[in-house]
Short mmCIF file of N, CA and C in Angstrom, two decimals:
data_model
loop_
_atom_site.label_atom_id
_atom_site.label_comp_id
_atom_site.label_asym_id
_atom_site.label_seq_id
_atom_site.Cartn_x
_atom_site.Cartn_y
_atom_site.Cartn_z
N MET A 672 22.50 -51.45 96.75
CA MET A 672 22.83 -50.05 96.69
C MET A 672 24.05 -49.89 95.79
N SER A 673 23.86 -49.23 94.67
CA SER A 673 24.95 -49.05 93.72
C SER A 673 25.68 -47.75 94.00
N THR A 674 26.96 -47.77 93.71
CA THR A 674 27.75 -46.57 93.91
C THR A 674 27.91 -45.85 92.58
N SER A 675 27.99 -44.54 92.66
CA SER A 675 28.13 -43.75 91.44
C SER A 675 29.60 -43.73 90.98
N VAL A 676 29.77 -43.25 89.79
CA VAL A 676 31.12 -43.17 89.23
C VAL A 676 31.97 -42.19 90.03
N ALA A 677 31.36 -41.11 90.49
CA ALA A 677 32.09 -40.12 91.27
C ALA A 677 32.60 -40.71 92.58
N GLU A 678 31.78 -41.57 93.20
CA GLU A 678 32.21 -42.19 94.45
C GLU A 678 33.36 -43.16 94.21
N LYS A 679 33.30 -43.89 93.10
CA LYS A 679 34.40 -44.80 92.78
C LYS A 679 35.69 -44.05 92.53
N LEU A 680 35.60 -42.91 91.83
CA LEU A 680 36.80 -42.10 91.60
C LEU A 680 37.33 -41.51 92.89
N ALA A 681 36.45 -41.14 93.80
CA ALA A 681 36.89 -40.59 95.08
C ALA A 681 37.63 -41.65 95.89
N LYS A 682 37.15 -42.89 95.85
CA LYS A 682 37.82 -43.97 96.56
C LYS A 682 39.21 -44.24 95.96
N LYS A 683 39.30 -44.19 94.64
CA LYS A 683 40.59 -44.42 93.99
C LYS A 683 41.58 -43.31 94.31
N SER A 684 41.10 -42.06 94.40
CA SER A 684 42.02 -40.95 94.65
C SER A 684 42.49 -40.93 96.10
N SER A 685 41.76 -41.57 97.01
CA SER A 685 42.18 -41.56 98.41
C SER A 685 43.26 -42.60 98.67
N ARG A 686 43.47 -43.54 97.73
CA ARG A 686 44.51 -44.53 97.89
C ARG A 686 45.88 -43.89 97.71
N ARG A 687 46.86 -44.53 98.31
CA ARG A 687 48.23 -44.07 98.11
C ARG A 687 48.66 -44.44 96.70
N PRO A 688 49.41 -43.58 96.04
CA PRO A 688 49.87 -43.93 94.70
C PRO A 688 50.84 -45.11 94.77
N ALA A 689 50.70 -46.00 93.82
CA ALA A 689 51.57 -47.17 93.77
C ALA A 689 52.97 -46.74 93.37
N SER A 690 53.93 -47.50 93.81
CA SER A 690 55.31 -47.18 93.45
C SER A 690 55.51 -47.35 91.94
N ALA A 691 56.49 -46.67 91.44
CA ALA A 691 56.76 -46.72 90.01
C ALA A 691 57.18 -48.13 89.62
N LYS A 692 56.51 -48.66 88.66
CA LYS A 692 56.80 -50.01 88.18
C LYS A 692 57.63 -49.92 86.91
N GLN A 693 58.73 -50.62 86.89
CA GLN A 693 59.59 -50.60 85.73
C GLN A 693 59.46 -51.91 84.97
N VAL A 694 59.42 -51.78 83.65
CA VAL A 694 59.32 -52.94 82.78
C VAL A 694 60.47 -52.89 81.80
N ARG A 695 61.14 -54.01 81.61
CA ARG A 695 62.23 -54.08 80.65
C ARG A 695 61.79 -54.98 79.50
N LEU A 696 61.80 -54.42 78.31
CA LEU A 696 61.37 -55.14 77.12
C LEU A 696 62.49 -55.14 76.10
N LYS A 697 62.46 -56.14 75.23
CA LYS A 697 63.44 -56.20 74.15
C LYS A 697 62.76 -55.83 72.84
N LEU A 698 63.43 -54.97 72.10
CA LEU A 698 62.96 -54.61 70.76
C LEU A 698 63.58 -55.61 69.79
N VAL A 699 62.75 -56.51 69.29
CA VAL A 699 63.29 -57.59 68.45
C VAL A 699 62.85 -57.48 67.00
N TYR A 700 62.05 -56.48 66.64
CA TYR A 700 61.61 -56.35 65.26
C TYR A 700 61.24 -54.89 64.99
N VAL A 701 61.70 -54.38 63.88
CA VAL A 701 61.32 -53.05 63.41
C VAL A 701 60.57 -53.24 62.10
N ASP A 702 59.33 -52.74 62.05
CA ASP A 702 58.51 -52.93 60.86
C ASP A 702 59.13 -52.15 59.69
N PHE A 703 59.30 -52.84 58.57
CA PHE A 703 59.96 -52.26 57.40
C PHE A 703 59.17 -51.07 56.85
N TRP A 704 57.88 -51.23 56.62
CA TRP A 704 57.10 -50.16 55.99
C TRP A 704 56.92 -48.97 56.91
N SER A 705 56.83 -49.19 58.21
CA SER A 705 56.76 -48.07 59.15
C SER A 705 58.05 -47.26 59.12
N THR A 706 59.17 -47.96 59.04
CA THR A 706 60.46 -47.27 58.97
C THR A 706 60.60 -46.50 57.67
N VAL A 707 60.14 -47.08 56.57
CA VAL A 707 60.21 -46.39 55.28
C VAL A 707 59.34 -45.14 55.30
N LYS A 708 58.12 -45.24 55.84
CA LYS A 708 57.24 -44.07 55.90
C LYS A 708 57.82 -42.97 56.79
N LEU A 709 58.37 -43.36 57.94
CA LEU A 709 58.94 -42.37 58.85
C LEU A 709 60.19 -41.72 58.26
N SER A 710 61.03 -42.51 57.60
CA SER A 710 62.22 -41.93 56.99
C SER A 710 61.86 -41.05 55.79
N PHE A 711 60.78 -41.39 55.07
CA PHE A 711 60.30 -40.54 53.99
C PHE A 711 59.85 -39.18 54.52
N LEU A 712 59.13 -39.18 55.63
CA LEU A 712 58.71 -37.91 56.24
C LEU A 712 59.91 -37.11 56.75
N ALA A 713 60.90 -37.80 57.31
CA ALA A 713 62.11 -37.11 57.76
C ALA A 713 62.86 -36.52 56.57
N GLY A 714 62.88 -37.23 55.45
CA GLY A 714 63.51 -36.72 54.24
C GLY A 714 62.80 -35.49 53.70
N ILE A 715 61.48 -35.50 53.75
CA ILE A 715 60.72 -34.32 53.31
C ILE A 715 61.02 -33.12 54.20
N CYS A 716 61.09 -33.35 55.51
CA CYS A 716 61.42 -32.26 56.43
C CYS A 716 62.81 -31.68 56.14
N LEU A 717 63.77 -32.56 55.92
CA LEU A 717 65.13 -32.09 55.61
C LEU A 717 65.17 -31.37 54.27
N ALA A 718 64.38 -31.82 53.30
CA ALA A 718 64.34 -31.15 51.99
C ALA A 718 63.76 -29.75 52.12
N ILE A 719 62.70 -29.61 52.89
CA ILE A 719 62.10 -28.28 53.09
C ILE A 719 63.08 -27.35 53.80
N ILE A 720 63.76 -27.87 54.80
CA ILE A 720 64.76 -27.07 55.51
C ILE A 720 65.88 -26.64 54.55
N ALA A 721 66.31 -27.54 53.68
CA ALA A 721 67.39 -27.21 52.75
C ALA A 721 66.94 -26.14 51.75
N ILE A 722 65.72 -26.26 51.23
CA ILE A 722 65.24 -25.28 50.25
C ILE A 722 65.07 -23.91 50.89
N VAL A 723 64.46 -23.86 52.06
CA VAL A 723 64.26 -22.57 52.74
C VAL A 723 65.60 -21.98 53.15
N GLY A 724 66.50 -22.81 53.65
CA GLY A 724 67.83 -22.33 54.04
C GLY A 724 68.62 -21.78 52.86
N THR A 725 68.53 -22.46 51.72
CA THR A 725 69.21 -21.97 50.52
C THR A 725 68.66 -20.62 50.09
N PHE A 726 67.34 -20.49 50.12
CA PHE A 726 66.74 -19.21 49.75
C PHE A 726 67.16 -18.09 50.70
N LEU A 727 67.17 -18.37 52.00
CA LEU A 727 67.55 -17.35 52.97
C LEU A 727 69.02 -16.95 52.82
N ILE A 728 69.89 -17.93 52.63
CA ILE A 728 71.32 -17.62 52.46
C ILE A 728 71.55 -16.83 51.18
N TRP A 729 70.89 -17.23 50.09
CA TRP A 729 71.04 -16.50 48.83
C TRP A 729 70.54 -15.06 48.99
N THR A 730 69.42 -14.88 49.67
CA THR A 730 68.87 -13.54 49.87
C THR A 730 69.81 -12.66 50.69
N VAL A 731 70.38 -13.23 51.75
CA VAL A 731 71.32 -12.46 52.58
C VAL A 731 72.56 -12.08 51.77
N LEU A 732 73.09 -13.03 51.01
CA LEU A 732 74.28 -12.73 50.20
C LEU A 732 73.98 -11.69 49.12
N ASP A 733 72.78 -11.74 48.56
CA ASP A 733 72.41 -10.77 47.54
C ASP A 733 72.21 -9.38 48.14
N ARG A 734 71.56 -9.31 49.27
CA ARG A 734 71.29 -8.00 49.90
C ARG A 734 72.55 -7.33 50.42
N THR A 735 73.51 -8.11 50.86
CA THR A 735 74.74 -7.52 51.38
C THR A 735 75.72 -7.13 50.27
N GLY A 736 75.44 -7.52 49.04
CA GLY A 736 76.30 -7.13 47.93
C GLY A 736 77.50 -8.01 47.72
N ILE A 737 77.51 -9.16 48.33
CA ILE A 737 78.66 -10.06 48.20
C ILE A 737 78.76 -10.59 46.77
N PHE A 738 77.62 -10.85 46.14
CA PHE A 738 77.65 -11.34 44.76
C PHE A 738 78.30 -10.33 43.82
N ASP A 739 78.02 -9.05 44.03
CA ASP A 739 78.63 -8.02 43.18
C ASP A 739 80.15 -7.97 43.37
N GLN A 740 80.59 -8.09 44.63
CA GLN A 740 82.02 -8.07 44.90
C GLN A 740 82.71 -9.30 44.29
N VAL A 741 82.09 -10.47 44.43
CA VAL A 741 82.68 -11.68 43.87
C VAL A 741 82.67 -11.61 42.35
N ASN A 742 81.61 -11.03 41.78
CA ASN A 742 81.52 -10.89 40.33
C ASN A 742 82.61 -9.96 39.79
N SER A 743 82.87 -8.84 40.49
CA SER A 743 83.92 -7.93 40.04
C SER A 743 85.30 -8.58 40.20
N LEU A 744 85.49 -9.35 41.26
CA LEU A 744 86.75 -10.07 41.45
C LEU A 744 86.94 -11.13 40.36
N PHE A 745 85.86 -11.81 40.00
CA PHE A 745 85.92 -12.83 38.95
C PHE A 745 86.25 -12.20 37.61
N LYS A 746 85.66 -11.02 37.33
CA LYS A 746 85.95 -10.33 36.07
C LYS A 746 87.40 -9.84 36.03
N ASP A 747 87.92 -9.38 37.18
CA ASP A 747 89.31 -8.93 37.24
C ASP A 747 90.28 -10.08 36.99
N ILE A 748 89.97 -11.23 37.54
CA ILE A 748 90.86 -12.38 37.39
C ILE A 748 90.79 -12.95 35.98
N SER A 749 89.57 -13.07 35.44
CA SER A 749 89.42 -13.72 34.14
C SER A 749 89.68 -12.78 32.97
N GLY A 750 89.74 -11.51 33.19
CA GLY A 750 89.97 -10.56 32.11
C GLY A 750 88.67 -9.85 31.73
N ALA A 751 88.78 -8.94 30.81
CA ALA A 751 87.63 -8.11 30.44
C ALA A 751 86.57 -8.91 29.71
N GLY A 752 86.95 -9.97 29.01
CA GLY A 752 85.99 -10.74 28.24
C GLY A 752 85.34 -11.86 29.03
N GLY A 753 85.51 -11.87 30.34
CA GLY A 753 84.98 -12.94 31.17
C GLY A 753 83.47 -12.92 31.26
N SER A 754 82.91 -14.06 31.52
CA SER A 754 81.45 -14.15 31.62
C SER A 754 80.98 -13.57 32.95
N ASP A 755 79.71 -13.27 32.99
CA ASP A 755 79.11 -12.69 34.18
C ASP A 755 78.75 -13.80 35.16
N LEU A 756 79.22 -13.68 36.38
CA LEU A 756 78.96 -14.69 37.40
C LEU A 756 77.53 -14.64 37.90
N ARG A 757 76.87 -13.51 37.72
CA ARG A 757 75.47 -13.38 38.15
C ARG A 757 74.55 -14.28 37.33
N SER A 758 74.91 -14.58 36.10
CA SER A 758 74.07 -15.46 35.30
C SER A 758 74.15 -16.90 35.80
N ILE A 759 75.27 -17.25 36.42
CA ILE A 759 75.43 -18.60 36.96
C ILE A 759 74.80 -18.71 38.34
N LEU A 760 74.96 -17.65 39.14
CA LEU A 760 74.48 -17.69 40.53
C LEU A 760 73.18 -16.91 40.72
N GLY A 761 72.31 -16.91 39.73
CA GLY A 761 71.02 -16.26 39.86
C GLY A 761 70.10 -17.07 40.77
N LEU A 762 69.03 -16.45 41.22
CA LEU A 762 68.11 -17.11 42.14
C LEU A 762 67.48 -18.35 41.50
N GLY A 763 67.13 -18.27 40.26
CA GLY A 763 66.51 -19.41 39.59
C GLY A 763 67.43 -20.61 39.50
N GLN A 764 68.68 -20.36 39.15
CA GLN A 764 69.64 -21.46 39.03
C GLN A 764 69.95 -22.08 40.40
N VAL A 765 70.11 -21.22 41.40
CA VAL A 765 70.44 -21.72 42.74
C VAL A 765 69.27 -22.50 43.32
N MET A 766 68.04 -22.00 43.15
CA MET A 766 66.89 -22.71 43.68
C MET A 766 66.61 -23.99 42.91
N GLY A 767 66.88 -24.00 41.62
CA GLY A 767 66.75 -25.24 40.85
C GLY A 767 67.71 -26.31 41.33
N PHE A 768 68.96 -25.90 41.57
CA PHE A 768 69.95 -26.84 42.10
C PHE A 768 69.54 -27.32 43.49
N SER A 769 69.02 -26.40 44.31
CA SER A 769 68.57 -26.77 45.65
C SER A 769 67.41 -27.75 45.60
N LEU A 770 66.51 -27.58 44.64
CA LEU A 770 65.38 -28.49 44.49
C LEU A 770 65.85 -29.88 44.08
N ILE A 771 66.82 -29.96 43.17
CA ILE A 771 67.37 -31.26 42.76
C ILE A 771 68.05 -31.96 43.93
N VAL A 772 68.81 -31.20 44.71
CA VAL A 772 69.47 -31.77 45.89
C VAL A 772 68.43 -32.23 46.91
N ALA A 773 67.35 -31.47 47.06
CA ALA A 773 66.31 -31.84 48.02
C ALA A 773 65.61 -33.14 47.60
N ILE A 774 65.36 -33.31 46.32
CA ILE A 774 64.73 -34.55 45.84
C ILE A 774 65.68 -35.74 46.05
N LEU A 775 66.95 -35.54 45.77
CA LEU A 775 67.93 -36.60 46.03
C LEU A 775 68.02 -36.91 47.52
N ASP A 776 67.89 -35.88 48.35
CA ASP A 776 67.92 -36.05 49.79
C ASP A 776 66.75 -36.93 50.25
N ILE A 777 65.57 -36.70 49.71
CA ILE A 777 64.41 -37.51 50.07
C ILE A 777 64.65 -38.97 49.71
N VAL A 778 65.17 -39.20 48.52
CA VAL A 778 65.42 -40.58 48.07
C VAL A 778 66.48 -41.25 48.95
N VAL A 779 67.55 -40.55 49.26
CA VAL A 779 68.64 -41.14 50.04
C VAL A 779 68.20 -41.41 51.47
N VAL A 780 67.50 -40.47 52.10
CA VAL A 780 67.07 -40.68 53.49
C VAL A 780 66.07 -41.82 53.57
N THR A 781 65.16 -41.92 52.61
CA THR A 781 64.20 -43.02 52.60
C THR A 781 64.92 -44.36 52.42
N ALA A 782 65.87 -44.41 51.51
CA ALA A 782 66.62 -45.64 51.30
C ALA A 782 67.44 -46.02 52.54
N LEU A 783 68.03 -45.04 53.20
CA LEU A 783 68.79 -45.33 54.41
C LEU A 783 67.90 -45.85 55.53
N GLY A 784 66.67 -45.32 55.63
CA GLY A 784 65.73 -45.84 56.62
C GLY A 784 65.37 -47.29 56.35
N ALA A 785 65.16 -47.62 55.08
CA ALA A 785 64.85 -49.00 54.71
C ALA A 785 66.02 -49.92 55.00
N VAL A 786 67.22 -49.47 54.68
CA VAL A 786 68.42 -50.28 54.95
C VAL A 786 68.61 -50.47 56.44
N PHE A 787 68.35 -49.41 57.22
CA PHE A 787 68.46 -49.52 58.68
C PHE A 787 67.49 -50.58 59.21
N ALA A 788 66.25 -50.57 58.74
CA ALA A 788 65.27 -51.55 59.22
C ALA A 788 65.71 -52.97 58.87
N LEU A 789 66.18 -53.16 57.64
CA LEU A 789 66.63 -54.49 57.24
C LEU A 789 67.84 -54.95 58.05
N LEU A 790 68.81 -54.06 58.23
CA LEU A 790 70.01 -54.43 58.99
C LEU A 790 69.70 -54.70 60.46
N TYR A 791 68.80 -53.90 61.02
CA TYR A 791 68.45 -54.13 62.43
C TYR A 791 67.74 -55.47 62.58
N ASN A 792 66.80 -55.76 61.70
CA ASN A 792 66.08 -57.03 61.79
C ASN A 792 67.01 -58.22 61.58
N LEU A 793 68.03 -58.06 60.75
CA LEU A 793 69.01 -59.14 60.58
C LEU A 793 69.94 -59.26 61.79
N SER A 794 70.31 -58.12 62.37
CA SER A 794 71.24 -58.17 63.51
C SER A 794 70.57 -58.67 64.78
N VAL A 795 69.24 -58.59 64.86
CA VAL A 795 68.54 -59.08 66.04
C VAL A 795 68.72 -60.59 66.18
N LYS A 796 68.86 -61.28 65.07
CA LYS A 796 69.07 -62.73 65.12
C LYS A 796 70.40 -63.08 65.78
N ILE A 797 71.36 -62.16 65.69
CA ILE A 797 72.67 -62.40 66.29
C ILE A 797 72.73 -61.85 67.72
N THR A 798 72.24 -60.63 67.92
CA THR A 798 72.40 -59.95 69.21
C THR A 798 71.25 -60.18 70.17
N GLY A 799 70.10 -60.54 69.68
CA GLY A 799 68.96 -60.77 70.57
C GLY A 799 68.07 -59.56 70.74
N GLY A 800 68.42 -58.44 70.22
CA GLY A 800 67.57 -57.26 70.29
C GLY A 800 68.12 -56.18 71.20
N LEU A 801 67.39 -55.08 71.27
CA LEU A 801 67.77 -53.92 72.06
C LEU A 801 66.91 -53.92 73.31
N LEU A 802 67.54 -53.86 74.48
CA LEU A 802 66.83 -53.86 75.75
C LEU A 802 66.39 -52.44 76.07
N VAL A 803 65.08 -52.26 76.28
CA VAL A 803 64.51 -50.94 76.54
C VAL A 803 63.75 -50.99 77.85
N GLY A 804 63.93 -49.97 78.68
CA GLY A 804 63.22 -49.91 79.96
C GLY A 804 62.08 -48.91 79.91
N PHE A 805 60.95 -49.26 80.51
CA PHE A 805 59.78 -48.39 80.58
C PHE A 805 59.33 -48.27 82.02
N THR A 806 58.68 -47.17 82.35
CA THR A 806 58.11 -46.98 83.68
C THR A 806 56.70 -46.46 83.53
N ASN A 807 55.88 -46.60 84.56
CA ASN A 807 54.50 -46.18 84.47
C ASN A 807 54.25 -44.79 85.03
N ASN A 808 55.27 -44.01 85.21
CA ASN A 808 55.10 -42.63 85.72
C ASN A 808 54.57 -41.72 84.66
#
């Protein structure tokens, strides 16, 4: 006489739940390419945040008229023949600079992730690794 799957599940659910079991493991190796890929994705996220944040801040400053006030102050200080500050702080120039900074950010964050993986893997030989606790809850 065979029992059905439903009966087996009913028997399992009537048991008392087992106590939480804790396991302590050591992290002794961080994969280099996994760290590089994850840090590259983190760099892309930070670059997107920087570009969107730059655009939002520039838009708020432009709508509130702060650029006009700073431009008139700059003209007053530099004299009548001074250059226009709006040509330097235009949306195209600011977003271009933000894009260059974002690309550099991606490169730096990816490189730092790779360096972190290498340094951690080297330090494990001295320290023995990082002790991590897990539970089955």
